[in-house]
XYZ file of C-alpha atoms in Angstrom:
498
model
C 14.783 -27.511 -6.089
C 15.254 -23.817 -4.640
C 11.510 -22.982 -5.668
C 10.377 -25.663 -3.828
C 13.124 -24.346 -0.593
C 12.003 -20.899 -1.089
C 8.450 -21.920 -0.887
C 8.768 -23.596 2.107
C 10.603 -20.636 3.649
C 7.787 -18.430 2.946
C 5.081 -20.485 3.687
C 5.368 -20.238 7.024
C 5.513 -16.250 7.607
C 2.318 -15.927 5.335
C 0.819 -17.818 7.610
C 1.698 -16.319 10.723
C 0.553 -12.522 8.921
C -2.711 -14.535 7.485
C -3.148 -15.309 11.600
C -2.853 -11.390 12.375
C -5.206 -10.574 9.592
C -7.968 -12.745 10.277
C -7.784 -13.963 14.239
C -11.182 -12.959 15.931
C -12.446 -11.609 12.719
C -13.786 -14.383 10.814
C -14.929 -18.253 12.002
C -13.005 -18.904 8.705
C -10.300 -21.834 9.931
C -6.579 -19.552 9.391
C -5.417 -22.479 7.285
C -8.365 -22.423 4.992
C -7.052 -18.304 4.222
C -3.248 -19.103 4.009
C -4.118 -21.978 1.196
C -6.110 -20.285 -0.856
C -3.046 -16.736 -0.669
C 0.004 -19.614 -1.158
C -2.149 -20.979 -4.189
C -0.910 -18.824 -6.535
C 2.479 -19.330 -5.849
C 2.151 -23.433 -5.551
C 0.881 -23.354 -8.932
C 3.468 -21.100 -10.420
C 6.160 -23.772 -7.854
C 4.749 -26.182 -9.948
C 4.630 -24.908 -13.829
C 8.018 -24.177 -13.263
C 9.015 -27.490 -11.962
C 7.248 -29.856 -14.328
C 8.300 -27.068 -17.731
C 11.537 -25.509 -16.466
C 12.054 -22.345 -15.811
C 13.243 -21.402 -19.142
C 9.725 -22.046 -20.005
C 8.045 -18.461 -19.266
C 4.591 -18.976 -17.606
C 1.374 -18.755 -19.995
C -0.676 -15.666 -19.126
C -3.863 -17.447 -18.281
C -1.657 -19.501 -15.376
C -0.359 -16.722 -14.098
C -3.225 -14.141 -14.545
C -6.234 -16.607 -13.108
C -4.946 -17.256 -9.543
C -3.224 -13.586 -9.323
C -6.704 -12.064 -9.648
C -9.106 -15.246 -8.553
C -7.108 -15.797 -5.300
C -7.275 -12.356 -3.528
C -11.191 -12.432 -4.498
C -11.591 -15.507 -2.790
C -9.637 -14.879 0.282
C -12.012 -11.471 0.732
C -15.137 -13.872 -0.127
C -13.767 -16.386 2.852
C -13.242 -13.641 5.292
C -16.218 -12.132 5.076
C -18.270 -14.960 4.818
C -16.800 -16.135 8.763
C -17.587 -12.827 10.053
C -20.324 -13.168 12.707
C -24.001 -12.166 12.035
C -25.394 -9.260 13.840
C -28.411 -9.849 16.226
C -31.494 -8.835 14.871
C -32.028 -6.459 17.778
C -29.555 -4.422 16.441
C -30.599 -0.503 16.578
C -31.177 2.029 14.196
C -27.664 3.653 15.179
C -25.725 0.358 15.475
C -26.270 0.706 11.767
C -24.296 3.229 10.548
C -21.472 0.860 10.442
C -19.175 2.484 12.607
C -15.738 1.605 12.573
C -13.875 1.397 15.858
C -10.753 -1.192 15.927
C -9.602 -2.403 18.995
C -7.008 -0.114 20.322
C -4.136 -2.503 20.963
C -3.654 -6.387 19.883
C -4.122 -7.143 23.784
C -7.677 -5.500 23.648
C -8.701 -7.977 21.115
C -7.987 -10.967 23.104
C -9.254 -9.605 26.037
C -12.660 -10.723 27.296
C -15.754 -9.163 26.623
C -16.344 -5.849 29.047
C -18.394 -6.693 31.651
C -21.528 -4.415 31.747
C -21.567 -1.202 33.802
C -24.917 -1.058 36.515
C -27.069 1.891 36.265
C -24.996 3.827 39.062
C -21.931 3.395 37.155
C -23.914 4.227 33.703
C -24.982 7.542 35.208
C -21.272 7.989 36.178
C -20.576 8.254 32.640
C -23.259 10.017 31.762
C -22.088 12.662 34.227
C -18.751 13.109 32.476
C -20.432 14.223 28.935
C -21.382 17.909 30.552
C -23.604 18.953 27.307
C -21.896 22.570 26.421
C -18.790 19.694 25.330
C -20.390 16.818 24.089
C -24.573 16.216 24.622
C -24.928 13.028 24.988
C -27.788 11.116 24.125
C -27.225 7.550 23.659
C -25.028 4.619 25.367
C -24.556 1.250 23.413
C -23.255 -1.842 24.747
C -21.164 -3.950 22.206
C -19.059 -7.324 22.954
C -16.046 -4.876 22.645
C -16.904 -1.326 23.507
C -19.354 0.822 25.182
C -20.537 3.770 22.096
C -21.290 7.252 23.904
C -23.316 8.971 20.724
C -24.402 12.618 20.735
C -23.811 16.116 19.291
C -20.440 17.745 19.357
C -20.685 21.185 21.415
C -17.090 22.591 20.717
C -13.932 22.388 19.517
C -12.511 18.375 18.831
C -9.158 18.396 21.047
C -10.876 20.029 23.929
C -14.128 17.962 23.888
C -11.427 15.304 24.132
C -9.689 16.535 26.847
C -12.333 17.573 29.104
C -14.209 14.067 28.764
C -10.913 12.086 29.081
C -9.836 13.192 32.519
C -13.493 13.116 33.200
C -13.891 9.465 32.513
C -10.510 8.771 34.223
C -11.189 10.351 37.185
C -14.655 8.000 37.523
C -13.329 4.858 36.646
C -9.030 5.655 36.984
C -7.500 3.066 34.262
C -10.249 0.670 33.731
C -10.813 2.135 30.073
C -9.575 3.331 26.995
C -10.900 6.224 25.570
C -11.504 6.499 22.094
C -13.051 9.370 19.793
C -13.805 8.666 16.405
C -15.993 9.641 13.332
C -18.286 7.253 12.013
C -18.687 6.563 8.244
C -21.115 9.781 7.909
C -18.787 12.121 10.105
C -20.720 12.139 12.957
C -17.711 11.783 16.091
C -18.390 9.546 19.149
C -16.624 7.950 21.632
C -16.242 4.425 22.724
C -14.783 3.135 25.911
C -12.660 -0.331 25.564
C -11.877 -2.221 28.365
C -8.059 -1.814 29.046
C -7.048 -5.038 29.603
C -3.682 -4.328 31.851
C -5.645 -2.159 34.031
C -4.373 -4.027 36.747
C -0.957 -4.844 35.799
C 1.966 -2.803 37.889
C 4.778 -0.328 35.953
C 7.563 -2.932 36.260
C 5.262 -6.072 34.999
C 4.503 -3.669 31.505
C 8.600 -3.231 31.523
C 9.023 -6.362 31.801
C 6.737 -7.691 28.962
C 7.973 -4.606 26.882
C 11.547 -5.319 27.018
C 12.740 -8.729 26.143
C 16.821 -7.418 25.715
C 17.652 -11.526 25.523
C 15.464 -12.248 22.736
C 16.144 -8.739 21.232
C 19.799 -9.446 21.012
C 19.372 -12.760 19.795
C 17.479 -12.011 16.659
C 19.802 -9.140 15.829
C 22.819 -11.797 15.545
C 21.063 -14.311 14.049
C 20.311 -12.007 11.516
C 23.908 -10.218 11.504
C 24.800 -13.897 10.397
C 21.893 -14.062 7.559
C 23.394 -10.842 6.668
C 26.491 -11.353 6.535
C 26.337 -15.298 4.625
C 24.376 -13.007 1.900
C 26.911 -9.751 1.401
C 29.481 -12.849 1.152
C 27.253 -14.508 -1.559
C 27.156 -11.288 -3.153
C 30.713 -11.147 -3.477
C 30.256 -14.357 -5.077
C 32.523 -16.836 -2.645
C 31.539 -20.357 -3.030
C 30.029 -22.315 -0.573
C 33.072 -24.058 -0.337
C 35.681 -21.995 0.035
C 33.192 -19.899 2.521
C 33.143 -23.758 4.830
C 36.854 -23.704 4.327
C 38.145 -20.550 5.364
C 35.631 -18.602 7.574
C 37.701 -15.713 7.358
C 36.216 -15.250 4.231
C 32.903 -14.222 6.400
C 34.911 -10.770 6.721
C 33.937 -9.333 3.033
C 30.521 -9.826 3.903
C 30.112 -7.290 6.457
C 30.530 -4.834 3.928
C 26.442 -5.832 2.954
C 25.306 -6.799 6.649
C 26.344 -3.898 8.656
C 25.137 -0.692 6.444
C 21.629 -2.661 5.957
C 21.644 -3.662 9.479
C 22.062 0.080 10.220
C 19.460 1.803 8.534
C 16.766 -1.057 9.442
C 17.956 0.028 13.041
C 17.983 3.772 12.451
C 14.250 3.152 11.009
C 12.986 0.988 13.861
C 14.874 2.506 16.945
C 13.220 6.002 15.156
C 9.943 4.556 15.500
C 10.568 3.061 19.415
C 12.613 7.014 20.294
C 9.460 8.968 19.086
C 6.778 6.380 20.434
C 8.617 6.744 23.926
C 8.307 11.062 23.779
C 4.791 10.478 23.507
C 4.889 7.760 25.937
C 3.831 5.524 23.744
C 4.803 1.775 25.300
C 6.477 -0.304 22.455
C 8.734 -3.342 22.249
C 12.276 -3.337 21.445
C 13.315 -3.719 18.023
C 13.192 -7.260 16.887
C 15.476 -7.644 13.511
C 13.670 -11.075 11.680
C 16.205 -12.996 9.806
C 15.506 -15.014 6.492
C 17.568 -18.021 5.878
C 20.490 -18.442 3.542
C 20.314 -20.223 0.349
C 24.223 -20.877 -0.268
C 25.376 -20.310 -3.484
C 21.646 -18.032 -4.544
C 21.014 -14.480 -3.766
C 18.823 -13.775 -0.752
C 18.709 -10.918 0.836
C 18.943 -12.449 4.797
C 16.678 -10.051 6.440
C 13.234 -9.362 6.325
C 13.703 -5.774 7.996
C 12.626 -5.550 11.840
C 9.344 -5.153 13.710
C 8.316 -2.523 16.728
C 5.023 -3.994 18.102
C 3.108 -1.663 19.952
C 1.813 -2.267 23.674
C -0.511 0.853 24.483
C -2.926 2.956 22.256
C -1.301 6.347 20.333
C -2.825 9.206 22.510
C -3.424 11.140 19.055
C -3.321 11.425 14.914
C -0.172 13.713 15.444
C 1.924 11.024 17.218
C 0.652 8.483 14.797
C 1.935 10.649 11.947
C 5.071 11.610 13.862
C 6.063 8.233 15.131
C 5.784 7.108 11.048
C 7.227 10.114 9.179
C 10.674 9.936 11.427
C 11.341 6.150 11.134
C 11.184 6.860 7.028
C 13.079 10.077 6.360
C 15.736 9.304 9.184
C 16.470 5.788 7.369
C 16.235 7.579 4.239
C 18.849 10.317 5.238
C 21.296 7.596 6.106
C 20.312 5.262 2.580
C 21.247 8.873 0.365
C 25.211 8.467 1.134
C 25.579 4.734 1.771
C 23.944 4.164 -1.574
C 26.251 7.367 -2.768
C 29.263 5.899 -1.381
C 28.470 2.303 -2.495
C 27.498 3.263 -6.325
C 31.036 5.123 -6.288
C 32.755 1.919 -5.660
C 30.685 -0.313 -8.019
C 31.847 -0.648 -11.954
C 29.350 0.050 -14.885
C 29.192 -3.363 -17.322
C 27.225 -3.824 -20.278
C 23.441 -4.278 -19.884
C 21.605 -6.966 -21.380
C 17.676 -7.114 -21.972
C 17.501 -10.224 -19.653
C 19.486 -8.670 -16.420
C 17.240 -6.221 -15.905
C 16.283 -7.244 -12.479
C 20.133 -9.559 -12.241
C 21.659 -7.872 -9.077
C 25.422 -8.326 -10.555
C 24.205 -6.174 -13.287
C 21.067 -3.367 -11.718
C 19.637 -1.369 -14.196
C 19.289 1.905 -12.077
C 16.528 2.572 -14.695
C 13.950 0.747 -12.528
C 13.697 4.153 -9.946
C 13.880 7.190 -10.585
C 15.638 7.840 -7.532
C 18.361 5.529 -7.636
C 18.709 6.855 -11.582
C 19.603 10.578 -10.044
C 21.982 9.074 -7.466
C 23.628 6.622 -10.091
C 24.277 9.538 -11.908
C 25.422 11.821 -9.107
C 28.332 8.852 -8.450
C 29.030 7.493 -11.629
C 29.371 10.593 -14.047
C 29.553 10.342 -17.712
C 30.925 6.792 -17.259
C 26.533 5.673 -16.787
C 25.833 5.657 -20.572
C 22.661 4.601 -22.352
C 22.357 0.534 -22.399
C 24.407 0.287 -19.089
C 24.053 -0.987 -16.104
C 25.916 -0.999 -12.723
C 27.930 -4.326 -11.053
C 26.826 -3.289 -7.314
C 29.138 -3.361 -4.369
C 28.186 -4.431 -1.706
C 27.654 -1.454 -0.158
C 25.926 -0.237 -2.868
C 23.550 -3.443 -2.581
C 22.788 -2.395 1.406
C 21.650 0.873 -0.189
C 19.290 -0.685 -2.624
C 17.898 -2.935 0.042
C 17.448 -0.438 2.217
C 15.674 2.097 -0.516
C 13.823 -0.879 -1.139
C 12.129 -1.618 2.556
C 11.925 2.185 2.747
C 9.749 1.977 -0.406
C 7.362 -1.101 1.199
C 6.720 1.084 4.687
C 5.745 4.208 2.569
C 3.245 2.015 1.516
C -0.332 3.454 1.881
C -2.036 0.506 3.457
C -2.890 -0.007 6.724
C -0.114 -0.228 9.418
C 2.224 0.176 7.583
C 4.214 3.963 7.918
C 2.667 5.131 4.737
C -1.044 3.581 5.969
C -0.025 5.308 9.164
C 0.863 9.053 7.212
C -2.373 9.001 5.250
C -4.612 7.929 8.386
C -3.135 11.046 10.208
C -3.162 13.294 7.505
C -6.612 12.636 5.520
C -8.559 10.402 7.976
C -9.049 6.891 8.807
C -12.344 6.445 6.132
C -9.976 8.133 3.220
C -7.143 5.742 4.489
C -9.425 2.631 3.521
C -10.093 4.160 -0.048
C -6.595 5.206 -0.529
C -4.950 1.655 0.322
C -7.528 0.159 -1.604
C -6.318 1.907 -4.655
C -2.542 1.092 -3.715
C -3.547 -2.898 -3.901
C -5.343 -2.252 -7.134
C -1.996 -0.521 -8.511
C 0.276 -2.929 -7.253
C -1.870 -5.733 -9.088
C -1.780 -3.848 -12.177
C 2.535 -3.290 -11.411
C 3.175 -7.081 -10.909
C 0.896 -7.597 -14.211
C 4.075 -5.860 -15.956
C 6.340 -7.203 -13.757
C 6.103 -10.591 -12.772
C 9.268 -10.273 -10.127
C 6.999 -8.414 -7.506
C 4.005 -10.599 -7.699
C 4.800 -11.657 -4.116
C 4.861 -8.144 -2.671
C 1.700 -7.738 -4.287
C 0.431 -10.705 -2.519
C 1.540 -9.598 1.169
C 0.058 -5.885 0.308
C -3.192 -7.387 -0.244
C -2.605 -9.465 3.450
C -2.281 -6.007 4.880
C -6.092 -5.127 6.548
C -6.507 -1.959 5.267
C -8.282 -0.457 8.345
C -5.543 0.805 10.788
C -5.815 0.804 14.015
C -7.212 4.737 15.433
C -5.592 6.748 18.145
C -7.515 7.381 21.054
C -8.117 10.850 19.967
C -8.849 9.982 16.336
C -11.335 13.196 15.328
C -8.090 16.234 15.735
C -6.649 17.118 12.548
C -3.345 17.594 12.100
C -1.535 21.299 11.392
C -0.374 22.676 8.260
C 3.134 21.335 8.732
C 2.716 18.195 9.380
C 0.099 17.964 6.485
C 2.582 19.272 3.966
C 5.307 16.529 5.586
C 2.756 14.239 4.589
C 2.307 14.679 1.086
C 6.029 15.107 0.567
C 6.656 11.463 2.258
C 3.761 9.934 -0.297
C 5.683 12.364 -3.270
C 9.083 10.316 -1.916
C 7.737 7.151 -2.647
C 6.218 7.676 -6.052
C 9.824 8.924 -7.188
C 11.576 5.608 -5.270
C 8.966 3.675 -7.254
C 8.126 4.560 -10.381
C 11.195 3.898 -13.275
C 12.779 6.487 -14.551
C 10.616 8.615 -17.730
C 12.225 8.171 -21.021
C 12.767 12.089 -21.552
C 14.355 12.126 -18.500
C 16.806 9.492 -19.365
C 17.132 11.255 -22.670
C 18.746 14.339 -21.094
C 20.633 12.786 -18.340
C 22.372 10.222 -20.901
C 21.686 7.344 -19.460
């Protein structure tokens, strides 16, 4: 019965991210998309139900949907996308990529078109020793300014930006890109608060009321799982809500470094005056008496366009390494309080008894805590501090992610590009397919990667590259989370005795 409970719970937030993904993308009906992702797991629901779950699943069931599914959602997508007009041009061709620069701009209305005073307006702010100019396309969303790139990116950028804002002050967006064969252009989208005053964007930025709400909703979600962790009854937690106390141990350290991670993210997006919602924690409801984890982290939506690759990279990178600065001595501290038991074959994945062997990182802090008491065949009864840590090395792992907004989609855009972003999270779905083919436990994760559009949104100024530093920050981040995810190599293990 709590497959069928957990289903339920799930179905409902893969169908609001199946809405994000495919809203004003495809004619496709949304609930057409979200049955054929939640088919894999219905069928699994059911095998499960009808054999038992001591019945493993047969490798046909579980391969057909894992693979068929994804193929058919891409197949159902693409088939509702609308057909270009046959007028099309020679240059509207070169499939250009340009992504709306905020989820506001989508929903907006189609720009109303410019009269030939106003078109050689913008003409005049191309001056040709910057950027020579020598097309202007009209598209439902955007109006494409092609030419020839006359000097250096940042300062083409510049120059035509306060150009194009002093002609038509806040009525567009301004967004320079490279197309597929690395020719830049720009694109102006129609900013669809261009009328809206300082204290109405405040207003709709800062909901402190709903804000607070979700964080205690989720401090409780929290809190009923550290005290299910402790393993208190149902029961006895009804009887005596004192008992509630012990579990604070779990909430508060995750709830920390979720908020370190996402108040990061809202801090750095503000320097660069970046406008941003408050943090809103998202709780997941309590099984009582089952492990859950009560949280599904927290979410900073984004209410302008980032000015830049280097604040897109910034505003990523910090969220990550600050959380993960804070998860290296709560998991520390919690591992030194937690006792080493026995490990069988079948607990590999049992939280009462974590095999630290799954991560190579949480191997060398095991280790670091537990001494020469971590043997070979081991593995560790968590605290629940120690559990927080996990968790949190855990949602610190899914950001670093590669693929499209999430921080790791947002560190490779910066750093390599927005067309080598595409290829790389393509390769990161592929992997994860091949990882939940081993294990079976993350075939879920593997299912809300591949819900992830891999194109990210651009910043406005998309064409800068980033500097040495911030390059080298890069590749360290991605290095992070290839030693927080892959296990831990047998020689390795050999030398460190465990």
């Amino acid at each position: 019965m709590k497959l069928w409970l957990i289903l339920i719970i799930i179905s409902p937030i893969a169908y609001l991210i199946v809405q994000q993904s495919v809203k004003n993308k495809t004619t496709t009906p949304v609930w057409l998309c979200w049955l054929v992702i939640m088919l894999p797991s219905c069928i699994w629901t059911i095998w499960t139900y009808i054999f038992g779950q001591d019945q493993p699943l047969p490798l046909p069931v579980f391969l057909f949907p894992l693979i068929v599914c994804p193929l058919l959602y891409g197949w159902l997508v693409q088939r509702g996308k609308p057909k270009k007009s046959n007028l099309t041009s020679t240059s509207e061709k070169e499939q250009e990529t340009v992504v709306p620069v905020a989820e506001s701009a989508i929903e907006s209305p189609p720009p109303r078109p410019i009269d030939r005073q106003e078109e050689t307006t913008l003409r005049n702010c191309f001056p040709w020793n910057v950027y020579y100019l020598q097309t202007i396309d009209y598209r439902p969303q955007a109006i494409f300014c092609r030419g020839k790139l006359k000097t250096i990116p940042e300062d083409a950028y510049n120059k035509i930006k306060r150009n194009v804002e002093k002609a038509f002050g806040d009525r567009f967006f301004l967004i320079f890109q490279e197309s597929f064969r690395g020719k830049p252009f720009f694109a102006l989208v129609p900013n669809p608060e261009a009328k809206a005053t300082a204290q109405e964007k405040v207003k709709n930025d800062r909901r402190f009321g709903f804000a607070l709400t979700m964080f205690l909703i989720t401090l409780l979600t929290t809190t009923v799982a550290g005290v299910n962790i402790i393993g208190t009854s149902s029961e006895e937690l009804l009887s005596d809500p004192q008992l509630f106390v012990p579990g604070l141990l779990y909430s508060l350290p995750l709830l920390l470094i979720i908020g370190v991670q996402k108040f990061s993210h809202y801090f750095v997006a503000a320097y660069y005056k970046i406008r941003t919602t408050l943090p809103y924690f998202i709780p997941f409801p309590f099984l009582l008496d089952s492990f859950s984890l009560g949280t599904l982290g927290a979410i900073v939506q984004r209410r302008s366009p980032i000015p830049h690759r280097k604040a897109l990279f910034d505003v990523a990178v910090v969220g990550s390494i600050s959380s993960l600065l804070l998860i290296v001595p709560i998991l520390y501290w919690g591992l030194s309080l937690s006792t080493v038991v026995p490990l069988e074959e079948s607990s590999t994945f049992d939280i009462q008894a974590q095999d630290p062997r799954v991560s190579f990182f949480l191997s060398l802090v095991a280790k670091l805590a537990l001494g020469s008491s971590l043997e070979a065949g081991m593995g560790i009864d968590l605290h629940p501090l120690a559990t927080a840590g996990c968790v949190g090395l855990f949602i610190v792992a899914i950001n670093l992610m590669p693929i499209g907004q999430l921080d790791g989609g947002h560190i490779v855009h910066a750093v390599f590009g927005q067309k080598m972003a595409i290829a790389v999270g393509q390769i990161t779905r592929i992997l994860a397919l091949l990882f939940a083919l081993i294990h079976p436990y993350f075939w879920i994760w593997t299912i809300i990667l591949w819900l992830i559009p891999l194109i990210d949104q651009p910043a406005l100024n998309d064409v800068t590259e980033l500097d040495n530093r911030r390059d080298f920050c890069g590749l360290l981040a991605l290095a992070l989370l290839i030693v927080i995810v892959l296990p831990l190599p047998g020689a390795v293990g050999t030398w460190l005795n465990i």
